[in-house]
PDB file of C-alpha atoms and ligand atoms in Angstrom:
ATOM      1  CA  UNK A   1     -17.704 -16.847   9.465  1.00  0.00           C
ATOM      2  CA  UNK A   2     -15.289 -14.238  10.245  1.00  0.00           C
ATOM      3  CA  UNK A   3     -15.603 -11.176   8.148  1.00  0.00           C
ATOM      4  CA  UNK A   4     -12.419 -10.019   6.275  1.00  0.00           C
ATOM      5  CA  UNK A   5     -12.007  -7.438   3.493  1.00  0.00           C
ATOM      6  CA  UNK A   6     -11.764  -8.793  -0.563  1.00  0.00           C
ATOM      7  CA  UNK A   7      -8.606 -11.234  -0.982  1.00  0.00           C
ATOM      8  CA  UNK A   8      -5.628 -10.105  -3.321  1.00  0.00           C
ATOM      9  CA  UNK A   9      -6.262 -12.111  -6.525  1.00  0.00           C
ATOM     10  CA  UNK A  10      -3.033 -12.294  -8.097  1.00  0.00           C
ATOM     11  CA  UNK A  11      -3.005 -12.748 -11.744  1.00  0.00           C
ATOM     12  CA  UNK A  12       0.510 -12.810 -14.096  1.00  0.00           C
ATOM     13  CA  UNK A  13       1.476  -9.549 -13.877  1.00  0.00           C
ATOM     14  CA  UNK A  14       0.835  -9.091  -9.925  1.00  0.00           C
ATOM     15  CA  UNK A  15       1.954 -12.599  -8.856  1.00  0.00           C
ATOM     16  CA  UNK A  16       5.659 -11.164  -7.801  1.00  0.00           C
ATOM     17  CA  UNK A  17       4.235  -7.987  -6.325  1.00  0.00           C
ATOM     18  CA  UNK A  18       1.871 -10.834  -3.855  1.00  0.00           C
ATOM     19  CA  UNK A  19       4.330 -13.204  -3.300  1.00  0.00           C
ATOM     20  CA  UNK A  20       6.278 -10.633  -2.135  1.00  0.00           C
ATOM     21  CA  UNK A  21       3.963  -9.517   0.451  1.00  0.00           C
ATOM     22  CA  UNK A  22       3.455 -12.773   1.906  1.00  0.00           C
ATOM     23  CA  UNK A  23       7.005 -12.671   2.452  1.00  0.00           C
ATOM     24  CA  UNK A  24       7.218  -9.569   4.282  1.00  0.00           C
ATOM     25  CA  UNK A  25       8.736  -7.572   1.279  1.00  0.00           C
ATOM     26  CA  UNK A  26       7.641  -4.913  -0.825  1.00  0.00           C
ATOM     27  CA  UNK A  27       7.943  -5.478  -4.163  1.00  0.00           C
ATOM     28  CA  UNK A  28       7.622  -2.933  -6.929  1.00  0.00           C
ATOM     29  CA  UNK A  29       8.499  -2.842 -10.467  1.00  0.00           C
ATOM     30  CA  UNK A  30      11.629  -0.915 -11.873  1.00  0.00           C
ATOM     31  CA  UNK A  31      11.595  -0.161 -15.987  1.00  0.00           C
ATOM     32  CA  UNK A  32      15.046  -1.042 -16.530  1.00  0.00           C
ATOM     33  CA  UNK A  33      15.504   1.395 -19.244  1.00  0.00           C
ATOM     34  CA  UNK A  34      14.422   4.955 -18.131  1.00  0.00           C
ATOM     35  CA  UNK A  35      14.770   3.219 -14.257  1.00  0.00           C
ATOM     36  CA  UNK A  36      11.209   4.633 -13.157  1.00  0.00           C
ATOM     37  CA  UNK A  37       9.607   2.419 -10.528  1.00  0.00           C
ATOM     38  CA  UNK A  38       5.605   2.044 -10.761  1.00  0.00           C
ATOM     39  CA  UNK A  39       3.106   0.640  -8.604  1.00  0.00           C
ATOM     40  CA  UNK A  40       0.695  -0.971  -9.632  1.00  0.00           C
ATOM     41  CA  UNK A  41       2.538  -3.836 -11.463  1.00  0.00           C
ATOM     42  CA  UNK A  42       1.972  -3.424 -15.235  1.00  0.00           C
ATOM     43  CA  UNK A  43       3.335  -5.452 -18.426  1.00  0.00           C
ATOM     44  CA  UNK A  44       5.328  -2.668 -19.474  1.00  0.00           C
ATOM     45  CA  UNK A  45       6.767   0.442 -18.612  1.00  0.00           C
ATOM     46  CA  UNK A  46       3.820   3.168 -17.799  1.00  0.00           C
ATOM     47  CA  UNK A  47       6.203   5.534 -18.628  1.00  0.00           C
ATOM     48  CA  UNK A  48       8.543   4.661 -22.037  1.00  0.00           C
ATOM     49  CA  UNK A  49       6.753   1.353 -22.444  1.00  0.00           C
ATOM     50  CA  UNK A  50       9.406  -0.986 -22.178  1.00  0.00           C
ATOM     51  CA  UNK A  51       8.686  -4.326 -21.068  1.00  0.00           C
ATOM     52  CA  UNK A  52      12.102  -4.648 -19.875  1.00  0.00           C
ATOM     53  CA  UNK A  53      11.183  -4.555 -15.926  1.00  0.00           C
ATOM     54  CA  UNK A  54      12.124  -6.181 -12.881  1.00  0.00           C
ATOM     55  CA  UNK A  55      10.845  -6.006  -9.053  1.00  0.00           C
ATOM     56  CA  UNK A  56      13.294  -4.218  -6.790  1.00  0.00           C
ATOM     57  CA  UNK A  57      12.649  -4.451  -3.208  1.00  0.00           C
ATOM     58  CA  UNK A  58      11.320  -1.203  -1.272  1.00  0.00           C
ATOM     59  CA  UNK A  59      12.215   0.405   1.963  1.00  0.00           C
ATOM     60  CA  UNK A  60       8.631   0.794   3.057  1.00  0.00           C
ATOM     61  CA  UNK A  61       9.224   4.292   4.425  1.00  0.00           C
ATOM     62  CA  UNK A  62       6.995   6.963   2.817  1.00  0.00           C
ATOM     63  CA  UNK A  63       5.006   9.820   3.899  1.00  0.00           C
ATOM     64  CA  UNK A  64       1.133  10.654   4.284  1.00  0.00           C
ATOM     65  CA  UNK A  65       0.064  11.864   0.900  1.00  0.00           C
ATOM     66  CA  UNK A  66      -3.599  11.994   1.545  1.00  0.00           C
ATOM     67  CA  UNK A  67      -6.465  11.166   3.884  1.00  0.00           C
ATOM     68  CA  UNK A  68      -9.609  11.085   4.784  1.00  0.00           C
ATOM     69  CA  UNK A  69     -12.138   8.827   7.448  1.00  0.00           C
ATOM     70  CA  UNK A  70     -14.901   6.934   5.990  1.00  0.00           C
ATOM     71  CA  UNK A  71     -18.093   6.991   8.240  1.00  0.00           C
ATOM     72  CA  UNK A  72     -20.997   5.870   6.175  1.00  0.00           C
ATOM     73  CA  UNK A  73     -22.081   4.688   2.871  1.00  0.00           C
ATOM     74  CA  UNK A  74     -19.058   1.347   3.510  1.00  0.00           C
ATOM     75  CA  UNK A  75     -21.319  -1.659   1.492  1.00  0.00           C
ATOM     76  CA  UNK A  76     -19.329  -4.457   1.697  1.00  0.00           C
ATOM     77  CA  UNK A  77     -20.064  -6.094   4.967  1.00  0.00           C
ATOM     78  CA  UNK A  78     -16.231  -6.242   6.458  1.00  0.00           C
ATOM     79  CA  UNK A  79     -15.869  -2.098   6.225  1.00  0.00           C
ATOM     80  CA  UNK A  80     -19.649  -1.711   7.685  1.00  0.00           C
ATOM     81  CA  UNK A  81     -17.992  -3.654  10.743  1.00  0.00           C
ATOM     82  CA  UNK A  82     -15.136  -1.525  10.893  1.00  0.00           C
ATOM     83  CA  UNK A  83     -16.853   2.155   9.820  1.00  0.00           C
ATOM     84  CA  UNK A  84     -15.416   4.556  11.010  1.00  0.00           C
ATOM     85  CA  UNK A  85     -12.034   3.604   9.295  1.00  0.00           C
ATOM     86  CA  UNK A  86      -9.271   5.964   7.948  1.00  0.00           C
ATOM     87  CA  UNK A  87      -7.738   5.745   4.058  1.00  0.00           C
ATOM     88  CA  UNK A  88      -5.597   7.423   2.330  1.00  0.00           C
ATOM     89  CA  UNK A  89      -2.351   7.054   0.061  1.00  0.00           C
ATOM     90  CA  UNK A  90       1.157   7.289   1.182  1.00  0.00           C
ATOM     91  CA  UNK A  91       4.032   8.017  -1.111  1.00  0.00           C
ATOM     92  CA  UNK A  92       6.903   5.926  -0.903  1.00  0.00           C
ATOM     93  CA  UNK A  93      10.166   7.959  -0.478  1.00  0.00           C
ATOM     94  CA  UNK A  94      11.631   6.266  -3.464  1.00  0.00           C
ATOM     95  CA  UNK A  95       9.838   8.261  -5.671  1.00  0.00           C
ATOM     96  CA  UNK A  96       7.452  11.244  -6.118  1.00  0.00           C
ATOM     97  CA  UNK A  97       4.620   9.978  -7.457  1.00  0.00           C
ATOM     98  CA  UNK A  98       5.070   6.354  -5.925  1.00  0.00           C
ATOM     99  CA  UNK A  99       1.675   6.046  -4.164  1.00  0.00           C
ATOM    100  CA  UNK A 100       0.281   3.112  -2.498  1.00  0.00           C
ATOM    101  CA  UNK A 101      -2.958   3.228  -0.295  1.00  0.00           C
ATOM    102  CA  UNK A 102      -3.629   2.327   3.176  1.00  0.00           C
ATOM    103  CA  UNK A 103      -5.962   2.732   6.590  1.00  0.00           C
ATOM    104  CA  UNK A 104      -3.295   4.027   8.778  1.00  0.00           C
ATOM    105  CA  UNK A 105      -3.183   0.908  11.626  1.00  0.00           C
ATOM    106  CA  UNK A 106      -2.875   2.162  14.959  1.00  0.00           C
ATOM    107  CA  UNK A 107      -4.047   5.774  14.330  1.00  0.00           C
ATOM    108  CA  UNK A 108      -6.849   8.583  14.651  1.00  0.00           C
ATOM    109  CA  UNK A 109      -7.994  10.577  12.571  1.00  0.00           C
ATOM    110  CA  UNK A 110      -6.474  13.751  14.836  1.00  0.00           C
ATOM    111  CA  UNK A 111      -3.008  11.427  14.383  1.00  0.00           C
ATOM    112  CA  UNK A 112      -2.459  12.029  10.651  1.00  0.00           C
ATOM    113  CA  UNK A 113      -1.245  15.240   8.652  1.00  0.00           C
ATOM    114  CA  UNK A 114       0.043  15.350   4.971  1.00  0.00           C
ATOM    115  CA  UNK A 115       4.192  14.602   4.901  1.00  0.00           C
ATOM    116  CA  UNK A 116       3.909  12.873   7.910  1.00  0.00           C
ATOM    117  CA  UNK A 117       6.408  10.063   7.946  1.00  0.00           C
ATOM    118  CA  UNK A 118       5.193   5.965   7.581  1.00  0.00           C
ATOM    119  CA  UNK A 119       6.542   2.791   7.772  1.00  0.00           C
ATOM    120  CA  UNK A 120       5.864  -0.651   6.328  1.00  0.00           C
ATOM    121  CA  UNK A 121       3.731  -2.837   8.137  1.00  0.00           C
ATOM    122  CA  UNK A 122       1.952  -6.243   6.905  1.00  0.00           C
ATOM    123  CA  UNK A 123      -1.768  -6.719   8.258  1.00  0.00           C
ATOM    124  CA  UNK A 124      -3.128 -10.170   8.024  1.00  0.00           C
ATOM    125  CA  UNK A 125      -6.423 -10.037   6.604  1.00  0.00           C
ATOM    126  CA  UNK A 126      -7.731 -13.342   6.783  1.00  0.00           C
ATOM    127  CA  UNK A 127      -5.779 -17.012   7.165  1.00  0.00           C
ATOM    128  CA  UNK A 128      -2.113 -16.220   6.172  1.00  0.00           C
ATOM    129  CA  UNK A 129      -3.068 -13.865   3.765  1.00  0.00           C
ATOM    130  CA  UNK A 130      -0.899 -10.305   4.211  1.00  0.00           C
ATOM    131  CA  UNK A 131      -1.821  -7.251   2.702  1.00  0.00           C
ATOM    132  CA  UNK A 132       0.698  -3.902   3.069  1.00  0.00           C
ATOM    133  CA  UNK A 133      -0.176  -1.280   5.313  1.00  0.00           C
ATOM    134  CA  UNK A 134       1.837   1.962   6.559  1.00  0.00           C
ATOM    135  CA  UNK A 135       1.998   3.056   9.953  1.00  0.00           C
ATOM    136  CA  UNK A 136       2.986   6.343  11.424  1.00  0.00           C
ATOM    137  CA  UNK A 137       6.404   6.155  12.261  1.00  0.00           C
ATOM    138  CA  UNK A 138       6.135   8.284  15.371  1.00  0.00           C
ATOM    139  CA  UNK A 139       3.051   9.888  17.391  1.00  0.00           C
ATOM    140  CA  UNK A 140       2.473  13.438  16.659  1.00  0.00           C
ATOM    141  CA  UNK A 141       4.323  15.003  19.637  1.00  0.00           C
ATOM    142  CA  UNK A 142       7.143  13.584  17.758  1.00  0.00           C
ATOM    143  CA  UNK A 143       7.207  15.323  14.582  1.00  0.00           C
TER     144      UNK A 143
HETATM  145 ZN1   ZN B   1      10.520   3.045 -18.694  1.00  0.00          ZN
END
């Protein structure tokens, strides 16, 4: 059995938000009245309540809002396997206050600094089954 971390289980409200993913798109909601987006997907408007929203599809660029390297106390079986591992959340550049997390593919610890710019990237997690990461957009030297 190959180990892979917990499966998105999409229920009503999140089925959009997953079915975009598996087709490469980031999906999150827009309140059509006061036009806030919000992430995660919700049955109404986290900000003015309004049930009147609709997913709008993102640019995946954001920047490092937070992070930090897990290297013990991991119990599920799939992060023991990969400990160390980095997480964090980015924002998206949407919105302040748009936050989604992720574990940084392709970088080190030493890589990442808060504001640092990421891009979109879909990590297959187990048999055609995406979840959304965000990559540094260019190595440190760079910035
Ligand atoms: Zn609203």
């Amino acid at each position: 059995m190959t180990l892979h971390p917990p499966l998105p289980v999409a229920d009503d409200i999140s089925r959009p938000y997953w079915a975009g993913i598996q087709d490469r798109k980031l999906l999150v909601q827009r309140c059509s009245q006061c036009e806030r987006l919000q992430f995660p997907p919700d049955a109404a408007c986290q900000a003015c309540s309004s049930e009147d929203i609709v997913f709008e599809e993102m640019s995946g660029r954001g920047k490092v809002f937070s992070f930090s390297e897990t290297v013990s106390g991991a119990r599920h079986p799939y992060f023991q396997s990969i400990s160390p591992y980095l997480v964090g959340m980015i924002e998206l550049d949407e919105q302040e206050g748009l936050i989604f997390p992720s574990n940084f593919p392709g970088s080190t610890y030493a890589d990442l600094e808060i504001g640092a710019p990421v891009e979109l990237e879909f990590q297959e997690v187990a048999d055609g089954v995406l979840i959304p990461q965000f990559a540094l957009s260019m190595p440190k030297a760079g910035r």
